[in-house]
PDB file of C-alpha atoms in Angstrom:
ATOM      1  CA  MET A   1     169.238 100.607 218.237  1.00  0.00           C
ATOM      2  CA  LEU A   2     170.541 101.694 221.619  1.00  0.00           C
ATOM      3  CA  LEU A   3     168.945 104.925 222.809  1.00  0.00           C
ATOM      4  CA  SER A   4     171.057 107.179 224.973  1.00  0.00           C
ATOM      5  CA  PRO A   5     169.325 109.758 227.196  1.00  0.00           C
ATOM      6  CA  ILE A   6     170.690 112.656 225.153  1.00  0.00           C
ATOM      7  CA  VAL A   7     172.438 112.647 221.801  1.00  0.00           C
ATOM      8  CA  PHE A   8     173.755 115.916 220.398  1.00  0.00           C
ATOM      9  CA  LEU A   9     174.616 116.431 216.753  1.00  0.00           C
ATOM     10  CA  LEU A  10     176.262 119.806 216.689  1.00  0.00           C
ATOM     11  CA  PHE A  11     174.995 122.643 214.542  1.00  0.00           C
ATOM     12  CA  PRO A  12     176.823 125.167 212.405  1.00  0.00           C
ATOM     13  CA  LEU A  13     177.035 128.709 213.704  1.00  0.00           C
ATOM     14  CA  ALA A  14     173.881 129.933 215.369  1.00  0.00           C
ATOM     15  CA  CYS A  15     171.407 132.127 213.564  1.00  0.00           C
ATOM     16  CA  ALA A  16     171.340 135.829 214.256  1.00  0.00           C
ATOM     17  CA  ARG A  17     168.439 137.069 216.344  1.00  0.00           C
ATOM     18  CA  ARG A  18     165.681 138.514 214.186  1.00  0.00           C
ATOM     19  CA  ALA A  19     163.334 141.390 214.845  1.00  0.00           C
ATOM     20  CA  TYR A  20     160.187 140.026 216.422  1.00  0.00           C
ATOM     21  CA  VAL A  21     156.576 140.422 215.492  1.00  0.00           C
ATOM     22  CA  SER A  22     154.790 143.136 217.413  1.00  0.00           C
ATOM     23  CA  CYS A  23     151.480 142.419 219.104  1.00  0.00           C
ATOM     24  CA  ASP A  24     149.410 143.515 222.077  1.00  0.00           C
ATOM     25  CA  THR A  25     148.085 140.096 223.047  1.00  0.00           C
ATOM     26  CA  GLU A  26     147.173 139.611 226.689  1.00  0.00           C
ATOM     27  CA  GLN A  27     149.112 137.028 228.673  1.00  0.00           C
ATOM     28  CA  SER A  28     145.891 135.033 229.064  1.00  0.00           C
ATOM     29  CA  GLY A  29     145.631 134.630 225.313  1.00  0.00           C
ATOM     30  CA  LYS A  30     143.348 135.858 222.603  1.00  0.00           C
ATOM     31  CA  ASP A  31     141.389 133.939 219.975  1.00  0.00           C
ATOM     32  CA  HIS A  32     141.881 134.785 216.304  1.00  0.00           C
ATOM     33  CA  PHE A  33     140.264 133.511 213.119  1.00  0.00           C
ATOM     34  CA  VAL A  34     141.585 133.719 209.577  1.00  0.00           C
ATOM     35  CA  ASN A  35     139.976 132.587 206.340  1.00  0.00           C
ATOM     36  CA  ASN A  36     142.100 130.454 204.037  1.00  0.00           C
ATOM     37  CA  ASP A  37     140.438 129.742 200.716  1.00  0.00           C
ATOM     38  CA  GLY A  38     137.027 129.416 202.333  1.00  0.00           C
ATOM     39  CA  VAL A  39     138.129 127.479 205.424  1.00  0.00           C
ATOM     40  CA  THR A  40     138.042 129.254 208.783  1.00  0.00           C
ATOM     41  CA  LEU A  41     141.180 128.649 210.818  1.00  0.00           C
ATOM     42  CA  HIS A  42     141.397 129.303 214.539  1.00  0.00           C
ATOM     43  CA  TYR A  43     144.519 130.109 216.495  1.00  0.00           C
ATOM     44  CA  ARG A  44     145.196 131.437 219.960  1.00  0.00           C
ATOM     45  CA  GLN A  45     147.885 134.030 220.637  1.00  0.00           C
ATOM     46  CA  TYR A  46     149.733 134.612 223.902  1.00  0.00           C
ATOM     47  CA  GLY A  47     152.493 136.872 225.126  1.00  0.00           C
ATOM     48  CA  TYR A  48     154.890 139.171 223.322  1.00  0.00           C
ATOM     49  CA  GLY A  49     158.141 138.585 221.483  1.00  0.00           C
ATOM     50  CA  PRO A  50     159.432 136.534 218.536  1.00  0.00           C
ATOM     51  CA  PRO A  51     156.788 134.164 217.135  1.00  0.00           C
ATOM     52  CA  LEU A  52     156.874 130.621 218.460  1.00  0.00           C
ATOM     53  CA  VAL A  53     154.249 128.302 216.952  1.00  0.00           C
ATOM     54  CA  PHE A  54     153.059 125.007 218.491  1.00  0.00           C
ATOM     55  CA  ILE A  55     151.034 122.654 216.260  1.00  0.00           C
ATOM     56  CA  HIS A  56     148.966 119.887 217.858  1.00  0.00           C
ATOM     57  CA  GLY A  57     148.319 116.356 216.654  1.00  0.00           C
ATOM     58  CA  PHE A  58     145.541 113.803 217.142  1.00  0.00           C
ATOM     59  CA  PRO A  59     143.781 113.091 219.470  1.00  0.00           C
ATOM     60  CA  ASP A  60     144.422 116.630 220.556  1.00  0.00           C
ATOM     61  CA  ASN A  61     143.608 120.269 220.088  1.00  0.00           C
ATOM     62  CA  ALA A  62     145.479 123.515 220.687  1.00  0.00           C
ATOM     63  CA  GLY A  63     144.946 123.156 224.446  1.00  0.00           C
ATOM     64  CA  THR A  64     147.506 120.348 224.567  1.00  0.00           C
ATOM     65  CA  TRP A  65     150.328 122.898 224.929  1.00  0.00           C
ATOM     66  CA  PHE A  66     149.277 124.245 228.343  1.00  0.00           C
ATOM     67  CA  SER A  67     152.713 123.775 229.926  1.00  0.00           C
ATOM     68  CA  GLN A  68     154.522 125.333 226.978  1.00  0.00           C
ATOM     69  CA  VAL A  69     152.187 128.339 226.800  1.00  0.00           C
ATOM     70  CA  GLU A  70     152.761 129.071 230.466  1.00  0.00           C
ATOM     71  CA  MET A  71     156.528 128.866 230.053  1.00  0.00           C
ATOM     72  CA  PHE A  72     157.217 130.516 226.709  1.00  0.00           C
ATOM     73  CA  SER A  73     154.587 133.261 226.561  1.00  0.00           C
ATOM     74  CA  LYS A  74     156.779 135.169 229.019  1.00  0.00           C
ATOM     75  CA  ASP A  75     159.325 135.829 226.244  1.00  0.00           C
ATOM     76  CA  TYR A  76     157.636 134.941 222.954  1.00  0.00           C
ATOM     77  CA  THR A  77     154.479 135.487 220.974  1.00  0.00           C
ATOM     78  CA  VAL A  78     153.156 131.951 221.328  1.00  0.00           C
ATOM     79  CA  ILE A  79     150.751 130.847 218.608  1.00  0.00           C
ATOM     80  CA  THR A  80     148.690 127.663 218.986  1.00  0.00           C
ATOM     81  CA  PRO A  81     146.736 126.955 215.786  1.00  0.00           C
ATOM     82  CA  THR A  82     143.803 124.573 215.659  1.00  0.00           C
ATOM     83  CA  LEU A  83     144.110 122.342 212.597  1.00  0.00           C
ATOM     84  CA  ARG A  84     141.352 122.285 210.001  1.00  0.00           C
ATOM     85  CA  GLY A  85     138.859 119.579 210.885  1.00  0.00           C
ATOM     86  CA  PHE A  86     139.166 120.368 214.605  1.00  0.00           C
ATOM     87  CA  PRO A  87     136.596 122.817 216.042  1.00  0.00           C
ATOM     88  CA  PRO A  88     136.579 125.776 216.365  1.00  0.00           C
ATOM     89  CA  SER A  89     138.419 125.690 213.015  1.00  0.00           C
ATOM     90  CA  GLY A  90     136.294 124.832 210.008  1.00  0.00           C
ATOM     91  CA  ILE A  91     135.529 121.272 208.977  1.00  0.00           C
ATOM     92  CA  PRO A  92     135.558 121.019 205.185  1.00  0.00           C
ATOM     93  CA  PRO A  93     133.296 118.208 203.913  1.00  0.00           C
ATOM     94  CA  ASN A  94     135.552 116.262 201.561  1.00  0.00           C
ATOM     95  CA  ALA A  95     138.544 114.032 202.297  1.00  0.00           C
ATOM     96  CA  THR A  96     140.460 115.852 199.567  1.00  0.00           C
ATOM     97  CA  ASP A  97     140.224 119.004 201.707  1.00  0.00           C
ATOM     98  CA  TYR A  98     142.805 117.405 204.034  1.00  0.00           C
ATOM     99  CA  THR A  99     145.807 116.918 201.780  1.00  0.00           C
ATOM    100  CA  GLY A 100     149.245 117.907 202.981  1.00  0.00           C
ATOM    101  CA  ALA A 101     149.198 120.891 200.628  1.00  0.00           C
ATOM    102  CA  LYS A 102     146.009 122.211 202.275  1.00  0.00           C
ATOM    103  CA  TYR A 103     147.533 122.037 205.762  1.00  0.00           C
ATOM    104  CA  VAL A 104     150.733 123.697 204.526  1.00  0.00           C
ATOM    105  CA  SER A 105     148.654 126.501 203.072  1.00  0.00           C
ATOM    106  CA  ASP A 106     146.884 126.886 206.432  1.00  0.00           C
ATOM    107  CA  LEU A 107     150.155 127.394 208.302  1.00  0.00           C
ATOM    108  CA  LEU A 108     151.247 129.949 205.747  1.00  0.00           C
ATOM    109  CA  ALA A 109     147.935 131.771 206.242  1.00  0.00           C
ATOM    110  CA  VAL A 110     148.402 131.881 210.022  1.00  0.00           C
ATOM    111  CA  LEU A 111     151.951 133.245 209.731  1.00  0.00           C
ATOM    112  CA  ASP A 112     150.709 135.876 207.306  1.00  0.00           C
ATOM    113  CA  ASP A 113     147.872 136.813 209.656  1.00  0.00           C
ATOM    114  CA  ILE A 114     150.236 137.466 212.561  1.00  0.00           C
ATOM    115  CA  GLY A 115     152.580 139.413 210.279  1.00  0.00           C
ATOM    116  CA  ALA A 116     155.522 137.053 210.686  1.00  0.00           C
ATOM    117  CA  ASP A 117     157.967 136.436 207.845  1.00  0.00           C
ATOM    118  CA  THR A 118     159.652 133.677 209.851  1.00  0.00           C
ATOM    119  CA  ALA A 119     159.066 131.729 213.044  1.00  0.00           C
ATOM    120  CA  VAL A 120     160.266 128.794 215.079  1.00  0.00           C
ATOM    121  CA  VAL A 121     157.677 126.023 214.811  1.00  0.00           C
ATOM    122  CA  ALA A 122     157.250 123.079 217.179  1.00  0.00           C
ATOM    123  CA  ALA A 123     154.897 120.261 216.262  1.00  0.00           C
ATOM    124  CA  HIS A 124     153.694 116.932 217.609  1.00  0.00           C
ATOM    125  CA  ASP A 125     152.275 113.792 216.021  1.00  0.00           C
ATOM    126  CA  VAL A 126     150.330 114.571 212.807  1.00  0.00           C
ATOM    127  CA  GLY A 127     151.114 118.242 213.368  1.00  0.00           C
ATOM    128  CA  GLY A 128     154.752 117.285 212.924  1.00  0.00           C
ATOM    129  CA  SER A 129     154.009 115.693 209.563  1.00  0.00           C
ATOM    130  CA  ILE A 130     152.304 118.900 208.449  1.00  0.00           C
ATOM    131  CA  MET A 131     155.142 121.058 209.707  1.00  0.00           C
ATOM    132  CA  GLN A 132     157.751 118.930 207.920  1.00  0.00           C
ATOM    133  CA  GLN A 133     155.887 119.312 204.638  1.00  0.00           C
ATOM    134  CA  PHE A 134     155.877 123.056 205.286  1.00  0.00           C
ATOM    135  CA  ALA A 135     159.613 122.961 205.994  1.00  0.00           C
ATOM    136  CA  PHE A 136     160.326 121.148 202.731  1.00  0.00           C
ATOM    137  CA  ALA A 137     158.255 123.683 200.774  1.00  0.00           C
ATOM    138  CA  TYR A 138     159.051 126.930 202.618  1.00  0.00           C
ATOM    139  CA  PRO A 139     162.320 126.658 204.566  1.00  0.00           C
ATOM    140  CA  GLU A 140     162.820 130.417 204.174  1.00  0.00           C
ATOM    141  CA  HIS A 141     159.909 130.995 206.574  1.00  0.00           C
ATOM    142  CA  LEU A 142     161.495 129.006 209.411  1.00  0.00           C
ATOM    143  CA  GLU A 143     164.215 129.945 211.881  1.00  0.00           C
ATOM    144  CA  GLY A 144     164.155 126.484 213.411  1.00  0.00           C
ATOM    145  CA  ILE A 145     161.896 123.457 213.815  1.00  0.00           C
ATOM    146  CA  ILE A 146     161.109 121.222 216.775  1.00  0.00           C
ATOM    147  CA  LEU A 147     159.802 117.720 216.057  1.00  0.00           C
ATOM    148  CA  ILE A 148     158.095 116.079 219.024  1.00  0.00           C
ATOM    149  CA  ASN A 149     157.271 112.345 218.792  1.00  0.00           C
ATOM    150  CA  THR A 150     156.203 112.552 215.188  1.00  0.00           C
ATOM    151  CA  HIS A 151     156.824 110.828 211.885  1.00  0.00           C
ATOM    152  CA  VAL A 152     160.335 111.698 210.704  1.00  0.00           C
ATOM    153  CA  LEU A 153     159.135 111.476 207.127  1.00  0.00           C
ATOM    154  CA  PRO A 154     162.210 110.252 205.185  1.00  0.00           C
ATOM    155  CA  ILE A 155     162.573 107.442 207.740  1.00  0.00           C
ATOM    156  CA  PHE A 156     158.903 106.776 208.421  1.00  0.00           C
ATOM    157  CA  LEU A 157     157.774 106.231 204.839  1.00  0.00           C
ATOM    158  CA  PRO A 158     160.064 103.271 204.072  1.00  0.00           C
ATOM    159  CA  LEU A 159     159.760 102.058 207.664  1.00  0.00           C
ATOM    160  CA  ILE A 160     156.008 101.582 207.612  1.00  0.00           C
ATOM    161  CA  GLU A 161     156.132  99.993 204.177  1.00  0.00           C
ATOM    162  CA  PHE A 162     158.768  97.378 204.981  1.00  0.00           C
ATOM    163  CA  ASP A 163     159.158  97.045 208.775  1.00  0.00           C
ATOM    164  CA  ALA A 164     156.783  94.610 210.465  1.00  0.00           C
ATOM    165  CA  GLY A 165     157.339  96.215 213.857  1.00  0.00           C
ATOM    166  CA  GLN A 166     156.177  99.655 212.712  1.00  0.00           C
ATOM    167  CA  GLN A 167     153.291  98.127 210.794  1.00  0.00           C
ATOM    168  CA  ASN A 168     152.153  96.431 213.995  1.00  0.00           C
ATOM    169  CA  MET A 169     152.467  99.677 215.945  1.00  0.00           C
ATOM    170  CA  SER A 170     150.345 101.409 213.283  1.00  0.00           C
ATOM    171  CA  LEU A 171     147.442  98.949 213.444  1.00  0.00           C
ATOM    172  CA  TYR A 172     145.397 101.530 215.369  1.00  0.00           C
ATOM    173  CA  THR A 173     145.158 103.635 212.189  1.00  0.00           C
ATOM    174  CA  LEU A 174     143.091 100.948 210.442  1.00  0.00           C
ATOM    175  CA  LYS A 175     140.134 102.033 212.579  1.00  0.00           C
ATOM    176  CA  TYR A 176     140.728 105.619 211.436  1.00  0.00           C
ATOM    177  CA  PHE A 177     140.747 104.650 207.754  1.00  0.00           C
ATOM    178  CA  ALA A 178     137.478 102.757 208.207  1.00  0.00           C
ATOM    179  CA  TYR A 179     135.616 105.446 210.156  1.00  0.00           C
ATOM    180  CA  GLU A 180     132.562 107.066 208.590  1.00  0.00           C
ATOM    181  CA  PRO A 181     130.389 109.833 210.091  1.00  0.00           C
ATOM    182  CA  GLY A 182     127.692 108.414 212.324  1.00  0.00           C
ATOM    183  CA  GLN A 183     129.673 105.365 213.353  1.00  0.00           C
ATOM    184  CA  PRO A 184     130.707 104.895 217.012  1.00  0.00           C
ATOM    185  CA  LYS A 185     133.749 107.030 217.758  1.00  0.00           C
ATOM    186  CA  ASN A 186     135.333 104.651 220.274  1.00  0.00           C
ATOM    187  CA  VAL A 187     136.784 107.622 222.134  1.00  0.00           C
ATOM    188  CA  SER A 188     138.194 105.552 224.997  1.00  0.00           C
ATOM    189  CA  PHE A 189     140.322 103.611 222.496  1.00  0.00           C
ATOM    190  CA  ILE A 190     141.511 106.802 220.797  1.00  0.00           C
ATOM    191  CA  THR A 191     142.500 108.612 223.994  1.00  0.00           C
ATOM    192  CA  GLY A 192     143.744 105.607 225.966  1.00  0.00           C
ATOM    193  CA  LYS A 193     147.465 106.370 225.582  1.00  0.00           C
ATOM    194  CA  ILE A 194     147.239 109.909 227.018  1.00  0.00           C
ATOM    195  CA  ARG A 195     148.866 109.646 230.446  1.00  0.00           C
ATOM    196  CA  ASN A 196     147.704 112.981 231.876  1.00  0.00           C
ATOM    197  CA  GLU A 197     144.333 112.019 233.352  1.00  0.00           C
ATOM    198  CA  ARG A 198     142.889 115.542 233.411  1.00  0.00           C
ATOM    199  CA  TYR A 199     143.838 116.227 229.827  1.00  0.00           C
ATOM    200  CA  ARG A 200     142.667 112.785 228.689  1.00  0.00           C
ATOM    201  CA  ALA A 201     139.219 113.533 230.149  1.00  0.00           C
ATOM    202  CA  GLU A 202     139.133 116.962 228.478  1.00  0.00           C
ATOM    203  CA  ILE A 203     140.044 115.558 225.069  1.00  0.00           C
ATOM    204  CA  ALA A 204     137.569 112.699 225.439  1.00  0.00           C
ATOM    205  CA  GLN A 205     134.790 115.217 226.034  1.00  0.00           C
ATOM    206  CA  TYR A 206     136.004 117.357 223.120  1.00  0.00           C
ATOM    207  CA  LEU A 207     135.931 114.365 220.762  1.00  0.00           C
ATOM    208  CA  GLU A 208     132.501 113.267 221.958  1.00  0.00           C
ATOM    209  CA  GLU A 209     131.119 116.749 221.266  1.00  0.00           C
ATOM    210  CA  SER A 210     132.883 117.307 217.917  1.00  0.00           C
ATOM    211  CA  PRO A 211     132.489 115.845 214.436  1.00  0.00           C
ATOM    212  CA  MET A 212     135.489 113.588 213.941  1.00  0.00           C
ATOM    213  CA  TYR A 213     135.502 112.822 210.217  1.00  0.00           C
ATOM    214  CA  GLY A 214     137.718 115.813 209.357  1.00  0.00           C
ATOM    215  CA  MET A 215     140.249 114.884 212.013  1.00  0.00           C
ATOM    216  CA  LEU A 216     140.533 111.355 210.630  1.00  0.00           C
ATOM    217  CA  ASP A 217     140.593 112.460 207.001  1.00  0.00           C
ATOM    218  CA  PHE A 218     144.179 113.491 207.683  1.00  0.00           C
ATOM    219  CA  TYR A 219     145.032 109.806 207.883  1.00  0.00           C
ATOM    220  CA  LYS A 220     143.025 108.896 204.795  1.00  0.00           C
ATOM    221  CA  GLU A 221     144.904 111.474 202.725  1.00  0.00           C
ATOM    222  CA  ASN A 222     148.373 111.451 204.278  1.00  0.00           C
ATOM    223  CA  TYR A 223     149.115 108.244 206.195  1.00  0.00           C
ATOM    224  CA  PRO A 224     150.258 105.075 204.366  1.00  0.00           C
ATOM    225  CA  SER A 225     147.799 102.209 204.562  1.00  0.00           C
ATOM    226  CA  PRO A 226     147.829  98.545 203.509  1.00  0.00           C
ATOM    227  CA  PRO A 227     148.744  96.955 201.215  1.00  0.00           C
ATOM    228  CA  TYR A 228     152.301  97.732 202.263  1.00  0.00           C
ATOM    229  CA  LYS A 229     155.627  97.128 200.497  1.00  0.00           C
ATOM    230  CA  GLN A 230     155.153 100.211 198.316  1.00  0.00           C
ATOM    231  CA  ASN A 231     158.246 102.156 197.297  1.00  0.00           C
ATOM    232  CA  LEU A 232     157.115 105.605 198.395  1.00  0.00           C
ATOM    233  CA  SER A 233     159.287 108.470 197.227  1.00  0.00           C
ATOM    234  CA  THR A 234     161.259 110.438 199.802  1.00  0.00           C
ATOM    235  CA  ALA A 235     162.730 112.805 197.210  1.00  0.00           C
ATOM    236  CA  GLY A 236     163.089 116.288 198.655  1.00  0.00           C
ATOM    237  CA  CYS A 237     162.721 115.095 202.258  1.00  0.00           C
ATOM    238  CA  VAL A 238     165.711 116.995 203.606  1.00  0.00           C
ATOM    239  CA  TYR A 239     165.707 119.616 206.318  1.00  0.00           C
ATOM    240  CA  LYS A 240     167.440 122.914 205.582  1.00  0.00           C
ATOM    241  CA  ILE A 241     166.707 124.471 208.979  1.00  0.00           C
ATOM    242  CA  PRO A 242     168.366 123.924 212.380  1.00  0.00           C
ATOM    243  CA  SER A 243     166.279 121.250 214.078  1.00  0.00           C
ATOM    244  CA  LEU A 244     165.502 119.705 217.454  1.00  0.00           C
ATOM    245  CA  ILE A 245     163.891 116.295 217.886  1.00  0.00           C
ATOM    246  CA  LEU A 246     162.340 115.715 221.315  1.00  0.00           C
ATOM    247  CA  TRP A 247     161.467 112.050 221.797  1.00  0.00           C
ATOM    248  CA  GLY A 248     159.695 110.189 224.588  1.00  0.00           C
ATOM    249  CA  THR A 249     161.208 106.708 224.483  1.00  0.00           C
ATOM    250  CA  GLU A 250     158.014 104.900 225.546  1.00  0.00           C
ATOM    251  CA  ASP A 251     156.020 105.948 222.477  1.00  0.00           C
ATOM    252  CA  PRO A 252     153.426 103.239 221.683  1.00  0.00           C
ATOM    253  CA  TYR A 253     152.895 104.452 218.106  1.00  0.00           C
ATOM    254  CA  PHE A 254     156.403 104.821 216.677  1.00  0.00           C
ATOM    255  CA  SER A 255     159.269 102.358 216.510  1.00  0.00           C
ATOM    256  CA  PRO A 256     162.608 103.457 218.021  1.00  0.00           C
ATOM    257  CA  LYS A 257     163.947 102.958 214.497  1.00  0.00           C
ATOM    258  CA  MET A 258     162.228 106.247 213.644  1.00  0.00           C
ATOM    259  CA  ILE A 259     165.203 108.170 215.012  1.00  0.00           C
ATOM    260  CA  ASP A 260     167.929 105.857 213.743  1.00  0.00           C
ATOM    261  CA  GLY A 261     170.316 107.429 211.236  1.00  0.00           C
ATOM    262  CA  ILE A 262     168.540 110.775 211.188  1.00  0.00           C
ATOM    263  CA  GLU A 263     171.597 112.992 210.787  1.00  0.00           C
ATOM    264  CA  LYS A 264     171.986 112.529 207.026  1.00  0.00           C
ATOM    265  CA  TYR A 265     168.637 114.196 206.379  1.00  0.00           C
ATOM    266  CA  PHE A 266     169.311 117.377 208.382  1.00  0.00           C
ATOM    267  CA  LEU A 267     171.580 119.652 206.355  1.00  0.00           C
ATOM    268  CA  ARG A 268     171.826 122.338 209.050  1.00  0.00           C
ATOM    269  CA  GLY A 269     172.274 119.873 211.896  1.00  0.00           C
ATOM    270  CA  VAL A 270     169.902 118.235 214.332  1.00  0.00           C
ATOM    271  CA  ARG A 271     169.838 117.904 218.095  1.00  0.00           C
ATOM    272  CA  LEU A 272     168.191 114.708 219.291  1.00  0.00           C
ATOM    273  CA  VAL A 273     166.993 114.533 222.892  1.00  0.00           C
ATOM    274  CA  THR A 274     165.522 111.267 224.105  1.00  0.00           C
ATOM    275  CA  VAL A 275     163.506 111.339 227.324  1.00  0.00           C
ATOM    276  CA  PRO A 276     163.284 107.997 229.169  1.00  0.00           C
ATOM    277  CA  GLY A 277     160.028 107.359 230.996  1.00  0.00           C
ATOM    278  CA  ALA A 278     157.988 109.602 228.700  1.00  0.00           C
ATOM    279  CA  GLY A 279     155.412 108.439 226.203  1.00  0.00           C
ATOM    280  CA  HIS A 280     153.949 109.913 223.033  1.00  0.00           C
ATOM    281  CA  TRP A 281     153.008 113.169 224.810  1.00  0.00           C
ATOM    282  CA  VAL A 282     156.533 113.802 226.128  1.00  0.00           C
ATOM    283  CA  PHE A 283     155.854 117.545 226.446  1.00  0.00           C
ATOM    284  CA  GLN A 284     153.133 116.719 228.982  1.00  0.00           C
ATOM    285  CA  ASP A 285     154.682 113.637 230.602  1.00  0.00           C
ATOM    286  CA  ARG A 286     157.973 115.429 231.260  1.00  0.00           C
ATOM    287  CA  ALA A 287     156.973 119.069 230.863  1.00  0.00           C
ATOM    288  CA  THR A 288     159.838 120.621 232.840  1.00  0.00           C
ATOM    289  CA  ARG A 289     162.468 118.639 230.950  1.00  0.00           C
ATOM    290  CA  SER A 290     160.783 119.294 227.607  1.00  0.00           C
ATOM    291  CA  ASN A 291     160.563 123.028 228.244  1.00  0.00           C
ATOM    292  CA  ARG A 292     164.200 123.146 229.272  1.00  0.00           C
ATOM    293  CA  GLU A 293     165.280 121.424 226.057  1.00  0.00           C
ATOM    294  CA  ILE A 294     163.095 123.697 223.921  1.00  0.00           C
ATOM    295  CA  GLY A 295     164.487 126.719 225.749  1.00  0.00           C
ATOM    296  CA  ASN A 296     168.064 125.530 225.220  1.00  0.00           C
ATOM    297  CA  PHE A 297     167.403 125.147 221.509  1.00  0.00           C
ATOM    298  CA  LEU A 298     165.892 128.630 221.263  1.00  0.00           C
ATOM    299  CA  GLU A 299     168.888 130.045 223.123  1.00  0.00           C
ATOM    300  CA  TYR A 300     171.213 128.254 220.733  1.00  0.00           C
ATOM    301  CA  LEU A 301     169.397 129.832 217.809  1.00  0.00           C
ATOM    302  CA  GLY A 302     169.780 133.242 219.434  1.00  0.00           C
ATOM    303  CA  TYR A 303     166.026 133.547 219.082  1.00  0.00           C
TER     304      TYR A 303
END
């Protein structure tokens, strides 16, 4: 597939601007904790305005969004949750505590805690998988979604099962499936693709100091593993919300086929922006460009 720098698939009429959630959060941010069925969830809140949620992936934590917090907290209530399994959120003990349904419930709990009926949600990597499952289940709670170098689920599921190229790019996950508490973490391998040297060092220290089994249980419960050639169902994997896909073209984890033929799955339209020269962390590698594209999308939504 030939990737052009920017591909636009036009939307229907823009959404009307909604009343925004009211808060008194300081610009520097404030930590919050909410209990969801016995699991403590952490999120950090910045700024004032309509709610704009950014969900991190792995290896990451809520601090990954430093450039977006600085930009968007001027006009929005920016919420950066920390996924279950990632301190300071709780780390439930069992792999079954990390199903997609559990993560979806967590996001619903955070939105309820900030008093938001709807929000725009941006998500990266495994956070994007969680957010898509939320979008399939609760589209009425979303004004728009922003997928950032993540599994586009209706394409990814058959791709990893039947495409040798994507299977090869996913070999790194075999170490995640095999990991057990107490084993060497191999942090340098896990963080090696992060291009921002300062952030890579911060995340390496965070992983060294944190239990990692909960983080990796996401993969054990949600990520396809060998043997491949399974016919996984993609029933219901359609997007009923205006959507933006922001894609660094030098992603080492996802095949370019991930964004091929996407338009048929997005019923309210999708805007695809490819960013040459950026890797998996496009929002860090090309922060100014990424923020501009996110801002353009929010303006389009009238949000």
